[in-house]
Short mmCIF file of C-alpha atoms in Angstrom, two decimals:
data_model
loop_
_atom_site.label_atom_id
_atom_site.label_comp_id
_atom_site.label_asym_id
_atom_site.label_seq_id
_atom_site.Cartn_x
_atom_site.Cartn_y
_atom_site.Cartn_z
CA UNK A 1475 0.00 0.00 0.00
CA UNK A 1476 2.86 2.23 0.57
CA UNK A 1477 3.54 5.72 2.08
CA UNK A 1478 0.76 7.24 -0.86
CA UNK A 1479 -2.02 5.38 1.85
CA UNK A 1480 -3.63 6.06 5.09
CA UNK A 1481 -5.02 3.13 6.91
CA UNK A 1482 -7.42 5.02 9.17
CA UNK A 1483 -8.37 2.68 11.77
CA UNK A 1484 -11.57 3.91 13.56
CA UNK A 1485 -13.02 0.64 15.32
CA UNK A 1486 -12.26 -0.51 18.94
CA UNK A 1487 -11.10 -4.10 19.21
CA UNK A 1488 -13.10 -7.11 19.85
CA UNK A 1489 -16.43 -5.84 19.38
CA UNK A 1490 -15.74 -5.60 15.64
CA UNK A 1491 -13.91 -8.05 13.63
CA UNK A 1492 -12.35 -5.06 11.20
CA UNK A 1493 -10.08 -3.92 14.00
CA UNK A 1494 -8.29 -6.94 13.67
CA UNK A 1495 -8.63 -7.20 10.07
CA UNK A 1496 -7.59 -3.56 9.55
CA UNK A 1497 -4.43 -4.61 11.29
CA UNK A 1498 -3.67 -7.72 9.90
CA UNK A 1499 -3.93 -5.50 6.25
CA UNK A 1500 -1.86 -2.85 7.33
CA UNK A 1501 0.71 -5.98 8.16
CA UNK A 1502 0.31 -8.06 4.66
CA UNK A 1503 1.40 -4.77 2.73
CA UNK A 1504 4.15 -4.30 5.54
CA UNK A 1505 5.26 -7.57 4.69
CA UNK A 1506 5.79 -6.73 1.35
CA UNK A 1507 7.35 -3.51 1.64
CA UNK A 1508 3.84 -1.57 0.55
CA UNK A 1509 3.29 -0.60 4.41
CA UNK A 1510 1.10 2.17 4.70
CA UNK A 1511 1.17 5.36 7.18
CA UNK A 1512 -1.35 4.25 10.10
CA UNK A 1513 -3.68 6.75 11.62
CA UNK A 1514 -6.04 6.02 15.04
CA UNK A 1515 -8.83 7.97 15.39
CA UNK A 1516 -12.18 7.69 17.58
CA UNK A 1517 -12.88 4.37 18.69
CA UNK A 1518 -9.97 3.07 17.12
CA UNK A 1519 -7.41 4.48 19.77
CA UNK A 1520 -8.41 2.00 22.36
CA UNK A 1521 -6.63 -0.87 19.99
CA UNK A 1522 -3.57 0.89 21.97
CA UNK A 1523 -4.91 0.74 25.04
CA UNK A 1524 -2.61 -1.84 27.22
CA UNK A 1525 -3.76 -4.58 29.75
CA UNK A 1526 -6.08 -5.96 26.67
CA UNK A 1527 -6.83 -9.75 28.17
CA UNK A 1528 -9.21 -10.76 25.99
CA UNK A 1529 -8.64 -15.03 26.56
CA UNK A 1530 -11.74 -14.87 28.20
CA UNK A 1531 -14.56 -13.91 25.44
CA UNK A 1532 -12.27 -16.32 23.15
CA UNK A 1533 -10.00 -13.71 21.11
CA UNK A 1534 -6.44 -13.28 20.56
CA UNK A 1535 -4.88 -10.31 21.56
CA UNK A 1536 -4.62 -7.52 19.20
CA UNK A 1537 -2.27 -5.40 21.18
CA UNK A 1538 0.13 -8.39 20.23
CA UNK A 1539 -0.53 -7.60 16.68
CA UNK A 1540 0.25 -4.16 16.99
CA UNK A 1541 3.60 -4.79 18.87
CA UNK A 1542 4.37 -6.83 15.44
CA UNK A 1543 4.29 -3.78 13.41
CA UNK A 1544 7.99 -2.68 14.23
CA UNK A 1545 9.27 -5.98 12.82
CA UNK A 1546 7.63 -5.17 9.30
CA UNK A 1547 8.98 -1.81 9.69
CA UNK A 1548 6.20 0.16 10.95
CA UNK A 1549 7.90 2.08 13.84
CA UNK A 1550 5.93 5.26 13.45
CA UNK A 1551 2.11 5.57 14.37
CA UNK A 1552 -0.40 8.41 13.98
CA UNK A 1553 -2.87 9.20 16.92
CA UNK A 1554 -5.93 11.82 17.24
CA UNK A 1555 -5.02 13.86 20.15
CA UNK A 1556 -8.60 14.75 20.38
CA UNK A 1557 -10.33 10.96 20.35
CA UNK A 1558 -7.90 10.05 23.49
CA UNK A 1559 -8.97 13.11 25.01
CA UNK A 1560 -12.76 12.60 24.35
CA UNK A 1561 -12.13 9.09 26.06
CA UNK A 1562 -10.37 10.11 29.24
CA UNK A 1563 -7.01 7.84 27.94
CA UNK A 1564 -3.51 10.12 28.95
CA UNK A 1565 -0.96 10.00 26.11
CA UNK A 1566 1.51 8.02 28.43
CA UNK A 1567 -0.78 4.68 28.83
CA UNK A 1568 -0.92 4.36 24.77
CA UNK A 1569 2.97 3.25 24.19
CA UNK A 1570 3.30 0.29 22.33
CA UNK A 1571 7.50 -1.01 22.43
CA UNK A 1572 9.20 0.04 19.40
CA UNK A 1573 6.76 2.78 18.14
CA UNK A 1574 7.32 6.32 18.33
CA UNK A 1575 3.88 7.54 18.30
CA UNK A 1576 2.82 10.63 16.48
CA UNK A 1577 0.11 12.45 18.44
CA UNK A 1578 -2.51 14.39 15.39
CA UNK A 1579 -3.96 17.67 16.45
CA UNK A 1580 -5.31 18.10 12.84
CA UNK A 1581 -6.54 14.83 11.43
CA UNK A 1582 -7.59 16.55 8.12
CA UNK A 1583 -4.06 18.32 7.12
CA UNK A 1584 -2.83 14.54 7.68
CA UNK A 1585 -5.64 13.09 5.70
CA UNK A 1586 -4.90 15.51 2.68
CA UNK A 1587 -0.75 13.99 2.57
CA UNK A 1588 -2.42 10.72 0.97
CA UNK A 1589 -3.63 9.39 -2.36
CA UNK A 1590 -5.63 6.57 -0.82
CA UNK A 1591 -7.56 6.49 2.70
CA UNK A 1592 -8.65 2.90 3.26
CA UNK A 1593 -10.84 3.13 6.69
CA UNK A 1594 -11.26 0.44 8.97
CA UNK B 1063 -9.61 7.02 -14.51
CA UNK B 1064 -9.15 3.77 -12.79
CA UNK B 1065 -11.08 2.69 -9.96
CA UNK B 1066 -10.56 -0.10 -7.03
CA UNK B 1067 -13.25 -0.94 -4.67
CA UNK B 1068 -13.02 -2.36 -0.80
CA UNK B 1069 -16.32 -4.24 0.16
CA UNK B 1070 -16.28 -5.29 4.14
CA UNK B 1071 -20.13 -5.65 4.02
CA UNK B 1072 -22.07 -8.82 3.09
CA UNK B 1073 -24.75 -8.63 1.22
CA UNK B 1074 -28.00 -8.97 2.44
CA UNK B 1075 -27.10 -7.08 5.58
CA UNK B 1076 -27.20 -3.81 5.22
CA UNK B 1077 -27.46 -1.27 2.14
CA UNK B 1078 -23.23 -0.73 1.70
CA UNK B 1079 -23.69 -4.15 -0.18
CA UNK B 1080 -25.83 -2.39 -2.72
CA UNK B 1081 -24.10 0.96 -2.43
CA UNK B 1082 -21.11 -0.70 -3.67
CA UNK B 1083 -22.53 -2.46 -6.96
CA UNK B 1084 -24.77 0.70 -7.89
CA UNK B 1085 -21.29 2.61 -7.85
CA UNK B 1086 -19.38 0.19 -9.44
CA UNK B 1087 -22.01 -0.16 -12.30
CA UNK B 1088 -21.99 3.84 -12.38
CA UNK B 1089 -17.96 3.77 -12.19
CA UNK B 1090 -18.16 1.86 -15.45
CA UNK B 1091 -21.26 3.75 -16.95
CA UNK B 1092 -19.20 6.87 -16.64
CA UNK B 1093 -16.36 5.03 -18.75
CA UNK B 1094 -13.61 4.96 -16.12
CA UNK B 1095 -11.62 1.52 -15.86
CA UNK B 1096 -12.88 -0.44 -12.83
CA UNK B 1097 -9.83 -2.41 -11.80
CA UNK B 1098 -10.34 -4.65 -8.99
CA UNK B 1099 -12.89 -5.32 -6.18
CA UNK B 1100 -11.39 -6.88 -2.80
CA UNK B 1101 -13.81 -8.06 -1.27
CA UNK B 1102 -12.86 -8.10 2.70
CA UNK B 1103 -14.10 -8.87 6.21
CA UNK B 1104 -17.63 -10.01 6.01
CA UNK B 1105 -17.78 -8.64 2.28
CA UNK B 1106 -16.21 -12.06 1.50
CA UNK B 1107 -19.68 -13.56 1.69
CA UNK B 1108 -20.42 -11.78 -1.86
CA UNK B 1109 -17.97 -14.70 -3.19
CA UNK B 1110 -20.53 -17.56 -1.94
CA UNK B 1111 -22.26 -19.35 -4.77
CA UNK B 1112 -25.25 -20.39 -2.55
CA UNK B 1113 -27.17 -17.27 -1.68
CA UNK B 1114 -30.67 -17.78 -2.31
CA UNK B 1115 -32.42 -14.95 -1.90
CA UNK B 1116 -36.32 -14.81 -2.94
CA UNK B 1117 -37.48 -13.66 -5.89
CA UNK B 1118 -38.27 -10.60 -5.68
CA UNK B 1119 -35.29 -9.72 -3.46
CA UNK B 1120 -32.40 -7.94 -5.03
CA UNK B 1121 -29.86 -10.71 -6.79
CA UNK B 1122 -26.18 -9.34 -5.50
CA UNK B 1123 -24.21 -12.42 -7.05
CA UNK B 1124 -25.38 -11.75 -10.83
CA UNK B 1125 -24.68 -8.69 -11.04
CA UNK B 1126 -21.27 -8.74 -9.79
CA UNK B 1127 -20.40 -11.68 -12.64
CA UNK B 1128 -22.06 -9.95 -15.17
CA UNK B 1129 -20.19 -6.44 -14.43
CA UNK B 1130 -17.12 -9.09 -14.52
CA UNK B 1131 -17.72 -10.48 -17.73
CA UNK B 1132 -18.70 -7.14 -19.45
CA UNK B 1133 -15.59 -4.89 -18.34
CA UNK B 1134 -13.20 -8.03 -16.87
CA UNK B 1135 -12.92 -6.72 -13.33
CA UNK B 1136 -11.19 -8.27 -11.07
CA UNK B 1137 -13.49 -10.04 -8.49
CA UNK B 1138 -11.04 -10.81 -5.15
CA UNK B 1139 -12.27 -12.92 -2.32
CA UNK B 1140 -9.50 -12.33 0.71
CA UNK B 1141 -8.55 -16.00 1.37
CA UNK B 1142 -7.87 -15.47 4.68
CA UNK B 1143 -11.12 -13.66 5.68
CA UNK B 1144 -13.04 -16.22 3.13
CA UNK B 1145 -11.54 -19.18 5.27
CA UNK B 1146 -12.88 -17.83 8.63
CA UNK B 1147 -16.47 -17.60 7.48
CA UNK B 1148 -16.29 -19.96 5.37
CA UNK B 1149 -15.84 -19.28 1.56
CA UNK B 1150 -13.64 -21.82 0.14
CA UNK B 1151 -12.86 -22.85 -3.67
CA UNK B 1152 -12.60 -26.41 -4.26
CA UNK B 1153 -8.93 -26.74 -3.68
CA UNK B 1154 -8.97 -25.10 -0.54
CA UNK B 1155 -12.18 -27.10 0.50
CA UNK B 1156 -9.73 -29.75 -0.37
CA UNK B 1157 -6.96 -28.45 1.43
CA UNK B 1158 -8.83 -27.55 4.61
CA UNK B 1159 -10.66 -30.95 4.70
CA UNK B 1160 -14.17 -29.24 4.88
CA UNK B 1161 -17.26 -30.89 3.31
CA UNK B 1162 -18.39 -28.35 0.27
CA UNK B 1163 -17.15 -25.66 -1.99
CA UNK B 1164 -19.10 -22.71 -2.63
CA UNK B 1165 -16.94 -19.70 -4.18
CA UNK B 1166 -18.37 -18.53 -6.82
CA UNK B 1167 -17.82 -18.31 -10.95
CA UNK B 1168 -15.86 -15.05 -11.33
CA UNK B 1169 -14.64 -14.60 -8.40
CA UNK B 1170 -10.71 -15.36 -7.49
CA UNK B 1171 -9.34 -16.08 -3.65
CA UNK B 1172 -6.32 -13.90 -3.48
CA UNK B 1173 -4.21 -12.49 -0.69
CA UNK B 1174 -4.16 -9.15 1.20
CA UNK B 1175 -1.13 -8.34 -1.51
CA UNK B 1176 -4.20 -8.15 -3.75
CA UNK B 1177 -5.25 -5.14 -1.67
CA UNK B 1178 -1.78 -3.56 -1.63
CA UNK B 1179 -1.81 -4.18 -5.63
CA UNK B 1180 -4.65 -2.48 -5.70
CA UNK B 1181 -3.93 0.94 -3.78
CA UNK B 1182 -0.50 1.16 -5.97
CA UNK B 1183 -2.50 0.65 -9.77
CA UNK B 1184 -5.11 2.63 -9.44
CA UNK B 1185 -6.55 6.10 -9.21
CA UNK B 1186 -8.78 6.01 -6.80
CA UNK B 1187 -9.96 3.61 -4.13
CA UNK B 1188 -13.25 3.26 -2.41
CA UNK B 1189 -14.25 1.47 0.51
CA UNK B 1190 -17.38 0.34 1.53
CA UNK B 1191 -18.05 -0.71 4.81
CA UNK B 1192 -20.56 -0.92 8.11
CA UNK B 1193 -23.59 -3.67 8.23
CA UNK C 714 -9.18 17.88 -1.23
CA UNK C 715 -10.51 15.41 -0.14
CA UNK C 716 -14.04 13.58 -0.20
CA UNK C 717 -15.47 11.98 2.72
CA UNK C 718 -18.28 9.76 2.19
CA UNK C 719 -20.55 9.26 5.50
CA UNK C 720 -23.32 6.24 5.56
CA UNK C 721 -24.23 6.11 9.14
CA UNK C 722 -27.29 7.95 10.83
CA UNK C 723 -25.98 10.63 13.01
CA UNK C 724 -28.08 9.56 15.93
CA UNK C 725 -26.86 6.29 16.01
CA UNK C 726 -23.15 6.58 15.21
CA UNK C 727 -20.26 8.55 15.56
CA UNK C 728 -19.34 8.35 11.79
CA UNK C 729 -20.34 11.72 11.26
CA UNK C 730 -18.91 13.71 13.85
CA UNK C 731 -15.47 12.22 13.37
CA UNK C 732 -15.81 13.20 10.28
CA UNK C 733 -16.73 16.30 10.29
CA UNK C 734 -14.01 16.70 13.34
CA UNK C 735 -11.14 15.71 10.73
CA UNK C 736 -12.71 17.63 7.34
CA UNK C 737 -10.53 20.31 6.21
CA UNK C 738 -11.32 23.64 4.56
CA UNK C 739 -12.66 22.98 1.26
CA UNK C 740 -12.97 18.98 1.94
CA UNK C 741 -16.14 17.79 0.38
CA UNK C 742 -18.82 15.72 2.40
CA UNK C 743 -21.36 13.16 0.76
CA UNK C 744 -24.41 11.71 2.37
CA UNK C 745 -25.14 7.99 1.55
CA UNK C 746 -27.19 5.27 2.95
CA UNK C 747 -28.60 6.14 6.59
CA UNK C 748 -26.45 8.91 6.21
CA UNK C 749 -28.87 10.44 4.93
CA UNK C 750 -30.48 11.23 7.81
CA UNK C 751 -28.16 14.57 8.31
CA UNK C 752 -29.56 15.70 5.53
CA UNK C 753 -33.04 16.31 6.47
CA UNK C 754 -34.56 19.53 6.22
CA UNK C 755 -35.56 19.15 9.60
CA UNK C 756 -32.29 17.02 10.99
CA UNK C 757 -32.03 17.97 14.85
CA UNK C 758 -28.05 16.93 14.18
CA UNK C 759 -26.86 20.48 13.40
CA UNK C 760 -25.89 22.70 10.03
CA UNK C 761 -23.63 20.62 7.45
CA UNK C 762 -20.72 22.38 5.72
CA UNK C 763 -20.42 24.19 2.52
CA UNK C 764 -19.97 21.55 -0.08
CA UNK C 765 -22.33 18.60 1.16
CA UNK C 766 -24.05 16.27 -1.15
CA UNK C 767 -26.46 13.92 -0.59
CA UNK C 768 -27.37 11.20 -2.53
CA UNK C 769 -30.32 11.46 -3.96
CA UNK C 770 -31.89 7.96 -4.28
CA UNK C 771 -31.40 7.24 -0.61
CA UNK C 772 -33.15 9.89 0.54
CA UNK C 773 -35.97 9.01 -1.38
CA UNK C 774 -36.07 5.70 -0.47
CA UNK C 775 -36.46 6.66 3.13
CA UNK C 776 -38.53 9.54 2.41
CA UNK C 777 -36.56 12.23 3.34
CA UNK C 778 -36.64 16.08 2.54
CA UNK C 779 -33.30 17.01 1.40
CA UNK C 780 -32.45 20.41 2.57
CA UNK C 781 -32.13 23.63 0.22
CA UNK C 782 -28.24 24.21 1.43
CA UNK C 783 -27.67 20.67 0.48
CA UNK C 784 -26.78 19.32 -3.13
CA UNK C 785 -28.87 16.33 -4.32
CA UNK C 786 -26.60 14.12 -6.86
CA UNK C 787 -27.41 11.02 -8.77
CA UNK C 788 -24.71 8.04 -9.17
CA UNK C 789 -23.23 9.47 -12.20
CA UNK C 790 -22.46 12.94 -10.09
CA UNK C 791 -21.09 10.67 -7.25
CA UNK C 792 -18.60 8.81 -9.47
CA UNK C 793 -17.58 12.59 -11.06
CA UNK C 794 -17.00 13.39 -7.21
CA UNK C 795 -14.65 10.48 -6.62
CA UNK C 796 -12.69 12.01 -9.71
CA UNK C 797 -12.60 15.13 -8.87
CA UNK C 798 -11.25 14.81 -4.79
CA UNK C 799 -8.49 12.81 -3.49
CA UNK C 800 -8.11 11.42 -1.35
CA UNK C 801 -11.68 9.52 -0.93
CA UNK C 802 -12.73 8.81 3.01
CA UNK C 803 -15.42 6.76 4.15
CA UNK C 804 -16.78 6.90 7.44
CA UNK C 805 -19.11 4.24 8.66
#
C-alpha cells in the first residue's frame, strides 16, 4: 500500500472483527514492503490501550498484533489527540515497544498527505 | 480514470452491499476503468455461490459476474477472511478438509497483496463498509 | 481535497462527527445510505458544511426532505465526485 495510503483505523477491538482485520492488512502490505502510514482515530485508539486480556470472550490479543508492526517496519504511528482526550485515555498509557507515536492535532491536514484512505 | 473498490459488508445485511454495486455499475457507466474489487471482512460472503435470496429480493451475485464479464474486473475474495467464514474454492475445501465448496464463478481467492496491488494501480480507491 | 463519504445515521453513530471533526477547509462531504439522515430539512443533528451532497436515491427511499443548502446528486455525479477529490474517506 505504501507511504501514498492512510489506513485510518476507527473501530475498537473485539467488538468488531475489522479492527483486527484492519491490522492484519496494514501488516500483509508491511510484509511486502507496501506498508502504509497508520492513523487512530475515535474508537480506534483503544486498539492501543494496554492490559487488553481478551482469553476470556475467546480472542487473541490484538495489542500483540500491533507490537508486530515494528518488525515489518512500521515504527511510526499516527494518533488523534482529540479521540484520546474525548475518552479520558492520557498520552503516556498508549505506548506500544518500538513505536514512536505521532500524536494528530489536525486529522484533516494529515488526511490531505495521501492518495488513498482505506478506513477500517 | 481507474477505480478499485473495498467491500467489508455482506450482502444482504445492510445497504453498503448495494451501495457498492450501484457505484461500481456507475464507475463503469461513466467510462472509467474499474480495476479490482477486494472483497474483505464479512464482504467475503459476496464470493458464496449459494445465496438464495427470494425472488423478488435484489440478486447481489449476478450482477457482480455480469459487471465481470462485461468490463473483466477483477473479483477478489480475501482467502484469509473467506476461510474464517467460510468461503472456500474447491482446492482449498480440499486443502482444509471441509465438506463443500461454494466460491463462486468469477470470483478469485487472493491475498491481502491483492489489496496492496490495488492501492499502488489505481486512481482512486473506495471502501465500503458498516452492516 | 478530499471527499469523505458518511453512511451512518448521526443519531446512532459517531461516523459523522469524526468526520466532520477531521474535514478540512474545502474537503467535500457526501451523504449515503442512513447517512442520509443529516440531511433532512428538519435534521435535529446540526448545520452541514459548505460543499455537502447527498445522494439522492437514498433519501428518497427513506422519504426524506433534502435540505435547500444541500446538493442532491445522482450516481453518475457521485462517481464525477470520486474524480474530482483525493483522497476519498469513508466513514461508517
Amino acid at each position: 500500500m505504501s507511504t501514498h495510503t492512510l489506513a485510518l483505523c476507527r473501530q475498537a477491538p473485539y467488538g468488531s472483527a475489522l479492527a483486527r482485520e484492519g491490522l492484519e492488512a496494514v501488516l500483509a502490505a508491511a510484509a511486502m514492503d507496501q506498508a502504509p502510514d497508520v492513523l487512530f482515530l475515535g474508537d480506534g485508539v483503544f486498539q492501543l490501550t494496554a492490559d487488553q486480556a481478551p482469553q476470556e470472550i475467546g480472542q487473541k490479543s490484538l495489542y500483540r498484533n500491533l507490537q508486530a508492526l515494528p518488525m515489518f517496519g512500521v515504527e511510526r504511528i499516527y494518533v488523534c489527540r482529540q479521540s484520546l482526550a474525548d475518552r479520558g485515555i492520557s498520552t503516556e498509557s498508549i505506548a506500544v515497544p518500538g513505536i514512536e507515536v505521532e500524536l494528530v492535532t489536525d486529522p484533516g491536514a494529515l488526511l490531505a498527505r495521501y492518495q488513498h484512505v482505506l478506513s477500517f | 480514470m481507474k477505480f478499485s473498490l473495498v467491500v467489508y459488508s455482506a450482502p444482504h445485511a445492510g445497504e453498503a452491499a448495494a451501495s457498492a454495486l450501484r457505484f461500481a455499475r456507475a464507475v463503469v457507466d461513466q467510462g472509467h476503468e474499474l480495476y479490482r474489487v477486494f472483497f474483505y471482512a464479512d464482504g467475503v460472503h459476496h464470493g458464496s455461490a449459494l445465496a438464495a435470496p427470494p425472488q423478488d429480493e435484489q440478486d447481489l451475485l449476478t450482477p457482480w459476474q455480469e459487471l465481470r464479464q462485461a468490463n473483466d474486473v477483477d473479483l477478489v475474495v480475501c482467502i484469509a477472511a473467506a476461510q474464517r467464514r467460510g468461503v472456500l474454492s474447491h482446492s482449498e475445501a480440499e486443502r482444509l478438509e471441509r465438506p463443500a465448496a461454494n466460491l463462486a464463478d468469477g470470483f478469485e481467492l487472493g491475498g491481502l497483496g491483492q489489496l496492496a496491488d490495488a492501492t499502488a494501480q489505481s486512481d482512486r480507491v473506495v471502501t465500503f463498509g458498516g452492516q | 481535497m478530499a471527499l469523505h463519504i458518511v453512511n451512518r445515521s448521526p443519531y446512532r453513530s459517531s461516523a459523522l462527527r469524526d468526520c466532520l471533526n477531521t474535514m478540512a477547509e474545502g474537503d467535500a462531504l457526501l451523504l449515503i445510505e442512513d447517512g442520509v439522515y443529516a440531511a433532512s430539512a428538519s435534521a435535529q443533528a446540526g448545520a452541514m458544511p459548505a460543499g455537502t451532497y447527498c445522494l439522492g436515491a437514498d433519501a428518497d427511499a427513506r422519504g426524506v426532505s433534502v435540505s435547500d443548502a444541500i446538493a442532491r446528486i445522482d450516481d453518475a455525479r457521485w462517481v464525477a465526485l470520486c474524480v474530482e477529490h483525493t483522497p476519498v474517506v469513508s466513514w461508517f
